[in-house]
Short mmCIF file of C-alpha atoms in Angstrom, two decimals:
data_model
loop_
_atom_site.label_atom_id
_atom_site.label_comp_id
_atom_site.label_asym_id
_atom_site.label_seq_id
_atom_site.Cartn_x
_atom_site.Cartn_y
_atom_site.Cartn_z
CA MET I 1391 111.10 113.85 80.37
CA THR I 1392 110.29 112.29 83.71
CA GLN I 1393 107.33 110.00 83.59
CA PRO I 1394 104.50 111.07 86.00
CA LEU I 1395 104.35 108.62 89.00
CA HIS I 1396 101.41 107.62 91.19
CA LEU I 1397 101.31 108.30 94.87
CA ALA I 1398 99.19 106.70 97.69
CA VAL I 1399 99.37 107.01 101.44
CA ALA I 1400 98.82 104.18 103.91
CA LEU I 1401 96.94 105.39 107.01
CA ASP I 1402 97.24 103.50 110.22
CA GLY I 1403 96.19 104.88 113.51
CA ALA I 1404 98.38 107.79 114.64
CA GLY I 1405 101.12 106.71 112.34
CA TRP I 1406 103.33 103.71 111.50
CA HIS I 1407 105.71 104.18 114.38
CA PRO I 1408 104.28 102.45 117.54
CA ALA I 1409 104.92 105.52 119.54
CA ALA I 1410 103.44 108.04 117.11
CA TRP I 1411 100.35 108.62 119.25
CA ARG I 1412 102.75 110.18 121.78
CA SER I 1413 104.38 112.57 119.38
CA THR I 1414 103.72 116.32 119.18
CA GLY I 1415 100.75 117.02 117.07
CA ALA I 1416 99.27 113.60 117.39
CA GLN I 1417 95.52 113.33 118.25
CA PRO I 1418 95.17 110.13 120.37
CA GLY I 1419 91.81 111.42 121.87
CA HIS I 1420 90.32 111.49 118.36
CA LEU I 1421 91.49 108.32 116.75
CA PHE I 1422 88.19 106.68 116.93
CA THR I 1423 86.15 109.59 115.61
CA ALA I 1424 84.90 110.20 112.14
CA PRO I 1425 86.40 113.72 111.85
CA TYR I 1426 89.88 112.43 112.49
CA TRP I 1427 89.78 110.02 109.59
CA THR I 1428 87.88 112.50 107.35
CA GLU I 1429 90.52 115.27 107.82
CA LEU I 1430 93.39 112.75 107.05
CA VAL I 1431 91.73 111.80 103.73
CA LEU I 1432 90.88 115.27 102.85
CA GLU I 1433 94.46 116.23 103.44
CA ALA I 1434 95.60 113.49 101.12
CA GLN I 1435 93.03 114.66 98.55
CA ARG I 1436 94.32 118.23 98.76
CA GLY I 1437 97.72 116.78 97.64
CA THR I 1438 95.95 115.08 94.66
CA LEU I 1439 97.10 111.70 95.75
CA ASP I 1440 95.80 108.72 93.82
CA PHE I 1441 94.41 107.00 96.91
CA VAL I 1442 94.70 106.16 100.58
CA THR I 1443 94.82 102.73 101.95
CA ILE I 1444 93.41 102.10 105.47
CA GLU I 1445 94.96 99.37 107.63
CA ASP I 1446 93.00 96.77 109.46
CA SER I 1447 93.46 93.25 110.93
CA LEU I 1448 91.51 90.64 112.95
CA GLY I 1449 93.72 90.97 115.99
CA ILE I 1450 94.95 93.48 118.40
CA ALA I 1451 96.64 96.27 116.41
CA ASP I 1452 100.45 96.46 116.60
CA ASN I 1453 100.45 100.22 115.88
CA GLY I 1454 101.25 101.20 119.39
CA VAL I 1455 97.57 102.06 120.17
CA GLY I 1456 96.42 98.37 120.39
CA ALA I 1457 93.02 99.04 118.75
CA ARG I 1458 91.45 100.19 115.48
CA LEU I 1459 88.19 100.84 113.71
CA ASP I 1460 86.86 98.77 110.84
CA ALA I 1461 88.63 100.03 107.66
CA VAL I 1462 85.74 99.35 105.15
CA LEU I 1463 83.39 101.29 107.43
CA ILE I 1464 85.84 104.23 107.74
CA ALA I 1465 86.09 104.38 104.02
CA ALA I 1466 82.24 104.38 103.68
CA ARG I 1467 81.97 107.23 106.21
CA VAL I 1468 84.67 109.32 104.49
CA ALA I 1469 83.43 108.73 100.91
CA PRO I 1470 80.45 111.15 100.94
CA VAL I 1471 82.76 114.10 102.00
CA THR I 1472 85.57 113.42 99.52
CA SER I 1473 85.35 113.72 95.79
CA HIS I 1474 88.31 112.44 93.83
CA ILE I 1475 90.75 110.50 95.88
CA GLY I 1476 90.54 106.60 95.90
CA LEU I 1477 89.55 104.86 99.08
CA VAL I 1478 91.26 101.42 99.49
CA PRO I 1479 90.39 99.78 102.86
CA THR I 1480 91.96 96.50 104.04
CA ALA I 1481 89.51 93.49 104.28
CA THR I 1482 90.83 90.10 105.46
CA VAL I 1483 90.21 86.95 103.35
CA THR I 1484 90.87 84.46 106.24
CA HIS I 1485 88.09 83.50 108.53
CA THR I 1486 85.65 85.68 106.56
CA GLU I 1487 83.19 85.12 103.58
CA PRO I 1488 83.73 86.41 100.03
CA PHE I 1489 79.91 87.12 99.67
CA HIS I 1490 80.06 89.66 102.61
CA VAL I 1491 83.28 91.33 101.40
CA SER I 1492 82.07 91.54 97.84
CA LYS I 1493 78.88 93.23 98.99
CA ALA I 1494 80.63 95.71 101.38
CA LEU I 1495 83.22 96.73 98.69
CA ALA I 1496 80.53 97.11 96.04
CA THR I 1497 78.61 99.42 98.38
CA LEU I 1498 81.65 101.47 98.93
CA ASP I 1499 82.02 101.90 95.13
CA TYR I 1500 78.49 103.19 95.04
CA VAL I 1501 78.71 105.60 97.90
CA SER I 1502 82.10 106.92 96.60
CA HIS I 1503 80.88 107.10 92.95
CA GLY I 1504 83.54 104.74 91.68
CA ARG I 1505 86.55 105.37 93.85
CA ALA I 1506 86.64 102.10 95.81
CA GLY I 1507 89.49 99.54 96.06
CA TRP I 1508 90.54 96.69 98.28
CA ARG I 1509 93.67 95.79 100.04
CA VAL I 1510 93.58 92.02 100.35
CA GLN I 1511 94.91 90.89 103.74
CA LEU I 1512 95.51 87.30 104.98
CA SER I 1513 95.36 86.34 108.63
CA ALA I 1514 98.29 84.06 109.63
CA ARG I 1515 98.20 84.44 113.42
CA PRO I 1516 96.93 81.62 115.64
CA ALA I 1517 95.42 84.25 118.14
CA GLU I 1518 93.30 85.58 115.32
CA ALA I 1519 92.12 82.21 114.41
CA ALA I 1520 91.08 81.63 117.98
CA HIS I 1521 88.61 84.61 117.73
CA PHE I 1522 86.56 82.46 115.38
CA GLY I 1523 87.33 79.07 116.72
CA ARG I 1524 86.53 77.15 113.44
CA ARG I 1525 89.99 76.31 112.22
CA THR I 1526 93.81 76.65 112.48
CA VAL I 1527 95.97 78.69 110.31
CA PRO I 1528 96.79 76.82 107.06
CA GLU I 1529 100.19 76.16 105.55
CA ILE I 1530 101.39 79.04 103.49
CA ARG I 1531 100.79 77.63 100.04
CA GLU I 1532 97.38 76.50 100.92
CA HIS I 1533 96.79 79.91 102.74
CA PHE I 1534 97.45 81.77 99.43
CA ALA I 1535 95.56 79.26 97.36
CA GLU I 1536 92.52 79.93 99.54
CA ALA I 1537 93.09 83.72 99.20
CA ALA I 1538 93.13 83.38 95.49
CA ASP I 1539 89.89 81.52 95.40
CA PHE I 1540 88.35 84.15 97.76
CA VAL I 1541 89.30 86.96 95.38
CA GLU I 1542 88.01 85.04 92.39
CA VAL I 1543 84.65 84.53 94.14
CA VAL I 1544 84.43 88.20 94.93
CA ARG I 1545 85.20 89.21 91.29
CA ARG I 1546 82.64 86.89 89.99
CA LEU I 1547 80.03 88.25 92.40
CA TRP I 1548 80.70 91.77 91.27
CA ASP I 1549 80.02 90.60 87.68
CA SER I 1550 76.86 88.52 88.56
CA TRP I 1551 74.75 91.50 87.72
CA GLU I 1552 74.88 92.90 84.09
CA ASP I 1553 75.27 96.66 84.02
CA ASP I 1554 71.77 97.14 82.69
CA ALA I 1555 70.08 94.56 84.96
CA GLU I 1556 68.19 97.39 86.74
CA ILE I 1557 65.07 98.41 84.86
CA ARG I 1558 63.41 100.73 87.47
CA ASP I 1559 60.23 100.82 85.54
CA ALA I 1560 57.54 102.13 88.02
CA ALA I 1561 54.76 101.80 85.44
CA THR I 1562 55.30 98.04 85.00
CA GLY I 1563 56.52 97.35 88.44
CA ARG I 1564 59.78 95.83 87.11
CA PHE I 1565 62.95 96.97 88.97
CA ILE I 1566 65.24 94.08 87.89
CA ASP I 1567 65.52 92.11 84.64
CA ARG I 1568 66.27 88.74 86.19
CA ALA I 1569 67.68 87.35 82.88
CA LYS I 1570 70.63 89.65 83.48
CA LEU I 1571 71.38 88.30 86.94
CA HIS I 1572 73.82 85.35 86.76
CA TYR I 1573 74.68 82.37 89.11
CA ILE I 1574 78.42 82.31 89.49
CA ASP I 1575 78.31 78.51 90.46
CA PHE I 1576 81.83 78.63 92.11
CA ASP I 1577 82.60 75.20 93.43
CA GLY I 1578 86.17 74.88 94.81
CA LYS I 1579 88.19 73.39 97.56
CA TYR I 1580 87.51 76.34 99.88
CA PHE I 1581 84.37 77.92 98.82
CA SER I 1582 81.02 76.93 97.25
CA VAL I 1583 79.08 79.97 96.20
CA LYS I 1584 76.07 80.00 93.93
CA GLY I 1585 75.30 83.64 93.72
CA PRO I 1586 74.26 86.07 92.42
CA SER I 1587 75.20 89.05 94.60
CA ILE I 1588 72.38 91.05 96.10
CA THR I 1589 74.28 94.29 95.18
CA PRO I 1590 74.28 95.48 91.58
CA ARG I 1591 77.45 95.61 89.75
CA PRO I 1592 79.75 98.28 91.10
CA PRO I 1593 80.19 101.56 89.15
CA GLN I 1594 83.86 100.62 88.25
CA GLY I 1595 82.70 97.14 87.22
CA GLN I 1596 85.51 95.72 89.33
CA PRO I 1597 86.83 97.91 92.14
CA LEU I 1598 90.66 98.01 92.27
CA VAL I 1599 92.14 94.87 93.95
CA THR I 1600 95.53 95.45 95.63
CA ALA I 1601 97.93 93.24 97.71
CA LEU I 1602 101.21 93.60 99.65
CA ALA I 1603 103.86 91.01 98.68
CA HIS I 1604 107.33 90.30 100.06
CA ALA I 1605 108.33 86.94 98.34
CA ASP I 1606 107.69 84.47 95.78
CA ILE I 1607 104.50 82.96 96.93
CA PRO I 1608 102.87 86.31 97.51
CA TYR I 1609 104.17 87.69 94.24
CA ALA I 1610 102.47 84.76 92.49
CA PHE I 1611 99.24 85.42 94.30
CA ALA I 1612 99.30 89.13 93.41
CA THR I 1613 100.06 88.55 89.79
CA GLY I 1614 97.20 86.09 89.55
CA SER I 1615 94.58 88.02 91.72
CA ALA I 1616 95.37 91.69 91.94
CA ASP I 1617 95.46 94.83 89.73
CA LEU I 1618 98.15 96.43 91.81
CA VAL I 1619 100.91 95.13 94.10
CA TYR I 1620 102.68 96.83 96.98
CA VAL I 1621 106.41 95.68 97.24
CA THR I 1622 109.14 96.55 99.69
CA PRO I 1623 112.54 96.80 97.88
CA ALA I 1624 115.63 97.58 99.86
CA ASP I 1625 117.31 99.63 97.03
CA VAL I 1626 117.00 100.36 93.37
CA ASP I 1627 118.73 97.04 92.29
CA ASP I 1628 116.28 95.11 94.49
CA ALA I 1629 113.40 97.04 93.03
CA ARG I 1630 114.44 96.06 89.52
CA GLN I 1631 114.60 92.36 90.42
CA ILE I 1632 111.19 92.52 92.14
CA VAL I 1633 109.50 94.32 89.19
CA ALA I 1634 110.79 91.48 86.95
CA GLN I 1635 108.79 88.95 89.02
CA VAL I 1636 105.62 90.92 88.92
CA SER I 1637 105.86 92.71 85.53
CA SER I 1638 102.53 91.22 84.23
CA LEU I 1639 100.69 93.61 86.57
CA PRO I 1640 99.79 97.12 85.32
CA HIS I 1641 100.99 98.68 88.54
CA VAL I 1642 103.80 98.01 91.00
CA PHE I 1643 104.02 100.38 93.92
CA GLY I 1644 107.01 100.61 96.31
CA ASP I 1645 106.31 100.86 100.01
CA LEU I 1646 108.34 103.22 102.24
CA VAL I 1647 107.86 104.39 105.86
CA VAL I 1648 108.70 108.07 105.89
CA PHE I 1649 109.72 110.64 108.54
CA LEU I 1650 110.02 113.95 106.95
CA GLU I 1651 111.59 117.15 108.35
CA ASP I 1652 113.31 120.29 106.99
CA SER I 1653 116.72 118.70 107.39
CA GLU I 1654 117.85 115.19 107.43
CA GLN I 1655 119.20 115.41 110.95
CA ALA I 1656 115.85 116.69 112.15
CA ALA I 1657 114.15 113.70 110.67
CA ARG I 1658 116.58 111.28 112.21
CA ASP I 1659 116.06 112.95 115.59
CA ALA I 1660 112.28 112.76 115.27
CA LYS I 1661 112.49 109.08 114.73
CA ALA I 1662 115.01 108.64 117.46
CA ARG I 1663 112.66 110.44 119.94
CA LEU I 1664 109.85 108.11 119.13
CA ASP I 1665 112.18 105.02 119.38
CA GLU I 1666 113.13 106.18 122.97
CA LEU I 1667 109.46 106.53 123.83
CA ALA I 1668 108.85 102.98 122.53
CA GLY I 1669 111.79 101.62 124.24
CA THR I 1670 113.23 99.92 121.09
CA PRO I 1671 114.20 101.04 117.61
CA TYR I 1672 111.45 100.85 115.14
CA THR I 1673 111.89 98.40 112.27
CA SER I 1674 109.54 97.60 109.37
CA ASP I 1675 109.04 95.22 106.52
CA ALA I 1676 109.50 98.18 104.28
CA SER I 1677 112.54 100.47 104.04
CA ILE I 1678 112.44 103.48 106.38
CA PHE I 1679 113.25 106.93 105.05
CA THR I 1680 114.44 109.74 107.18
CA GLY I 1681 115.12 113.02 105.50
CA THR I 1682 113.75 115.94 103.67
CA PRO I 1683 110.91 116.07 101.02
CA ALA I 1684 113.44 116.95 98.38
CA GLN I 1685 115.70 114.00 99.24
CA LEU I 1686 112.63 111.67 99.10
CA ALA I 1687 111.77 112.98 95.83
CA ASP I 1688 115.31 111.93 94.59
CA LEU I 1689 114.83 108.52 96.04
CA LEU I 1690 111.32 107.97 94.50
CA LEU I 1691 112.58 109.12 91.06
CA SER I 1692 115.70 106.89 91.16
CA TRP I 1693 113.46 103.92 92.19
CA GLN I 1694 110.87 104.71 89.61
CA ALA I 1695 113.59 104.21 86.94
CA ALA I 1696 113.75 100.48 88.06
CA GLY I 1697 110.19 100.01 86.77
CA LEU I 1698 108.08 101.07 89.72
CA THR I 1699 104.86 102.83 88.66
CA GLY I 1700 104.15 104.53 91.97
CA PHE I 1701 104.69 104.50 95.72
CA ARG I 1702 102.63 103.85 98.79
CA LEU I 1703 104.08 106.11 101.61
CA ARG I 1704 103.48 105.15 105.14
CA PRO I 1705 103.62 108.16 107.35
CA GLY I 1706 105.56 107.46 110.50
CA ARG I 1707 103.59 110.18 112.32
CA LEU I 1708 100.03 111.51 111.58
CA PRO I 1709 99.26 114.09 110.69
CA ALA I 1710 102.85 115.52 110.51
CA ASP I 1711 104.33 113.25 107.83
CA LEU I 1712 101.17 113.23 105.81
CA GLU I 1713 101.26 117.05 105.63
CA ALA I 1714 104.90 116.90 104.80
CA ILE I 1715 103.91 114.62 101.83
CA THR I 1716 101.04 116.79 100.49
CA ARG I 1717 102.50 120.20 101.27
CA ALA I 1718 106.17 119.71 100.50
CA LEU I 1719 106.89 116.37 98.62
CA VAL I 1720 104.04 116.86 96.12
CA PRO I 1721 105.05 120.40 95.19
CA GLU I 1722 108.65 119.23 94.78
CA LEU I 1723 107.64 116.40 92.39
CA ARG I 1724 105.35 118.91 90.45
CA LEU I 1725 108.50 121.24 89.96
CA ARG I 1726 110.25 118.20 88.39
CA GLY I 1727 107.27 117.28 86.22
CA ALA I 1728 106.79 114.02 88.00
CA PHE I 1729 103.31 114.55 89.52
CA ARG I 1730 99.94 115.78 88.43
CA LYS I 1731 98.58 119.24 89.29
CA GLU I 1732 94.98 118.16 89.35
CA TYR I 1733 92.84 115.02 89.24
CA GLU I 1734 92.29 113.75 85.73
CA SER I 1735 89.58 111.23 86.34
CA ALA I 1736 86.54 110.82 88.67
CA THR I 1737 87.19 106.97 89.29
CA LEU I 1738 90.13 105.28 90.96
CA ARG I 1739 90.56 102.90 87.88
CA GLY I 1740 90.58 105.99 85.73
CA LEU I 1741 93.28 107.74 87.86
CA LEU I 1742 95.48 104.69 87.35
CA GLY I 1743 94.88 104.53 83.67
CA LEU I 1744 92.79 101.28 83.95
CA GLY I 1745 89.73 100.64 81.81
CA ARG I 1746 86.40 99.51 83.08
CA PRO I 1747 86.48 95.74 82.62
CA ALA I 1748 83.70 94.01 80.65
CA ASN I 1749 81.21 91.68 82.42
CA ARG I 1750 82.37 88.20 82.05
CA TYR I 1751 78.67 86.92 82.13
CA ARG I 1752 77.23 89.34 79.68
CA GLN I 1753 75.97 87.56 76.54
CA GLU I 1754 76.35 89.70 73.50
CA ALA I 1755 73.31 89.76 71.18
CA PRO I 1756 73.84 87.77 68.00
CA VAL I 1757 74.60 89.85 64.90
CA ALA I 1758 71.65 89.89 62.46
#
């Protein structure tokens, strides 16, 4: 029997093709409105997808529109009107501070009742460094070493409150048991953070940490810092080799850009029209799929056999390719016994079969 797979969708502006905002059905006039993002995530939820990621960066967007809203704030706005789907915004670890990121993502986990995640992003462009004016872009190994420390500080801050640190006793006037708040005392090459956080431990304990990786150094970062890695194999053999490098992680998702139509030729034509509007053929760090939902299902299941536990699909056009995923691909996978029919957990970690981590600072009471 086919093992059920996990599905996520990566949301970026009007779609991943830079000319997507000019396609039929696009909504360029609504890209910077809350209803636009709310409807996209609700559509993904109707398809019982595990989670959505929301793209972000510190520079001018290269999604054809040239602008974007803050991903964490989009997720926080969408959270109260959704109920089961995970929300995984991008937050950059270069030029920013782990204390602020930890607090923002913990808040997202509260407002979503345990559905928050984080796509860790590095900033390697000199133009983005110039926005801050404090430093230049570091060498790649140092860049990823700094990112690893950043994630470690965030994780420690999430644990700096024990789960029962809040007393909320109006009669005595005690809201917090300060003995259950902990200094993290992180003192490293890149950060010196005493803690504790000012936000109680998130509902999931540790929101899901995810990262995109293409090569050895990012693979090592992901295996040391993340719960889930997105990878970009070219074919099933490549997928098998990549999985072997990150096999210590509980989840390895393959990334694919998708253009979906009722026929393979129609999908190719749709991409070709956008390429013509853009003035150049669209290329991507991930493989580009043009075809039918049934053909995509064939591909996903063949790559799953290489050890991938799920896929993050990047719709070339929004909302068209997202709707093709939720309304055609998902039913096709269900017919093959490869995807859920309903949500089976209220938290993102639960959807992915991950337990709630113990607090590293909690001191167990001595056994009498």
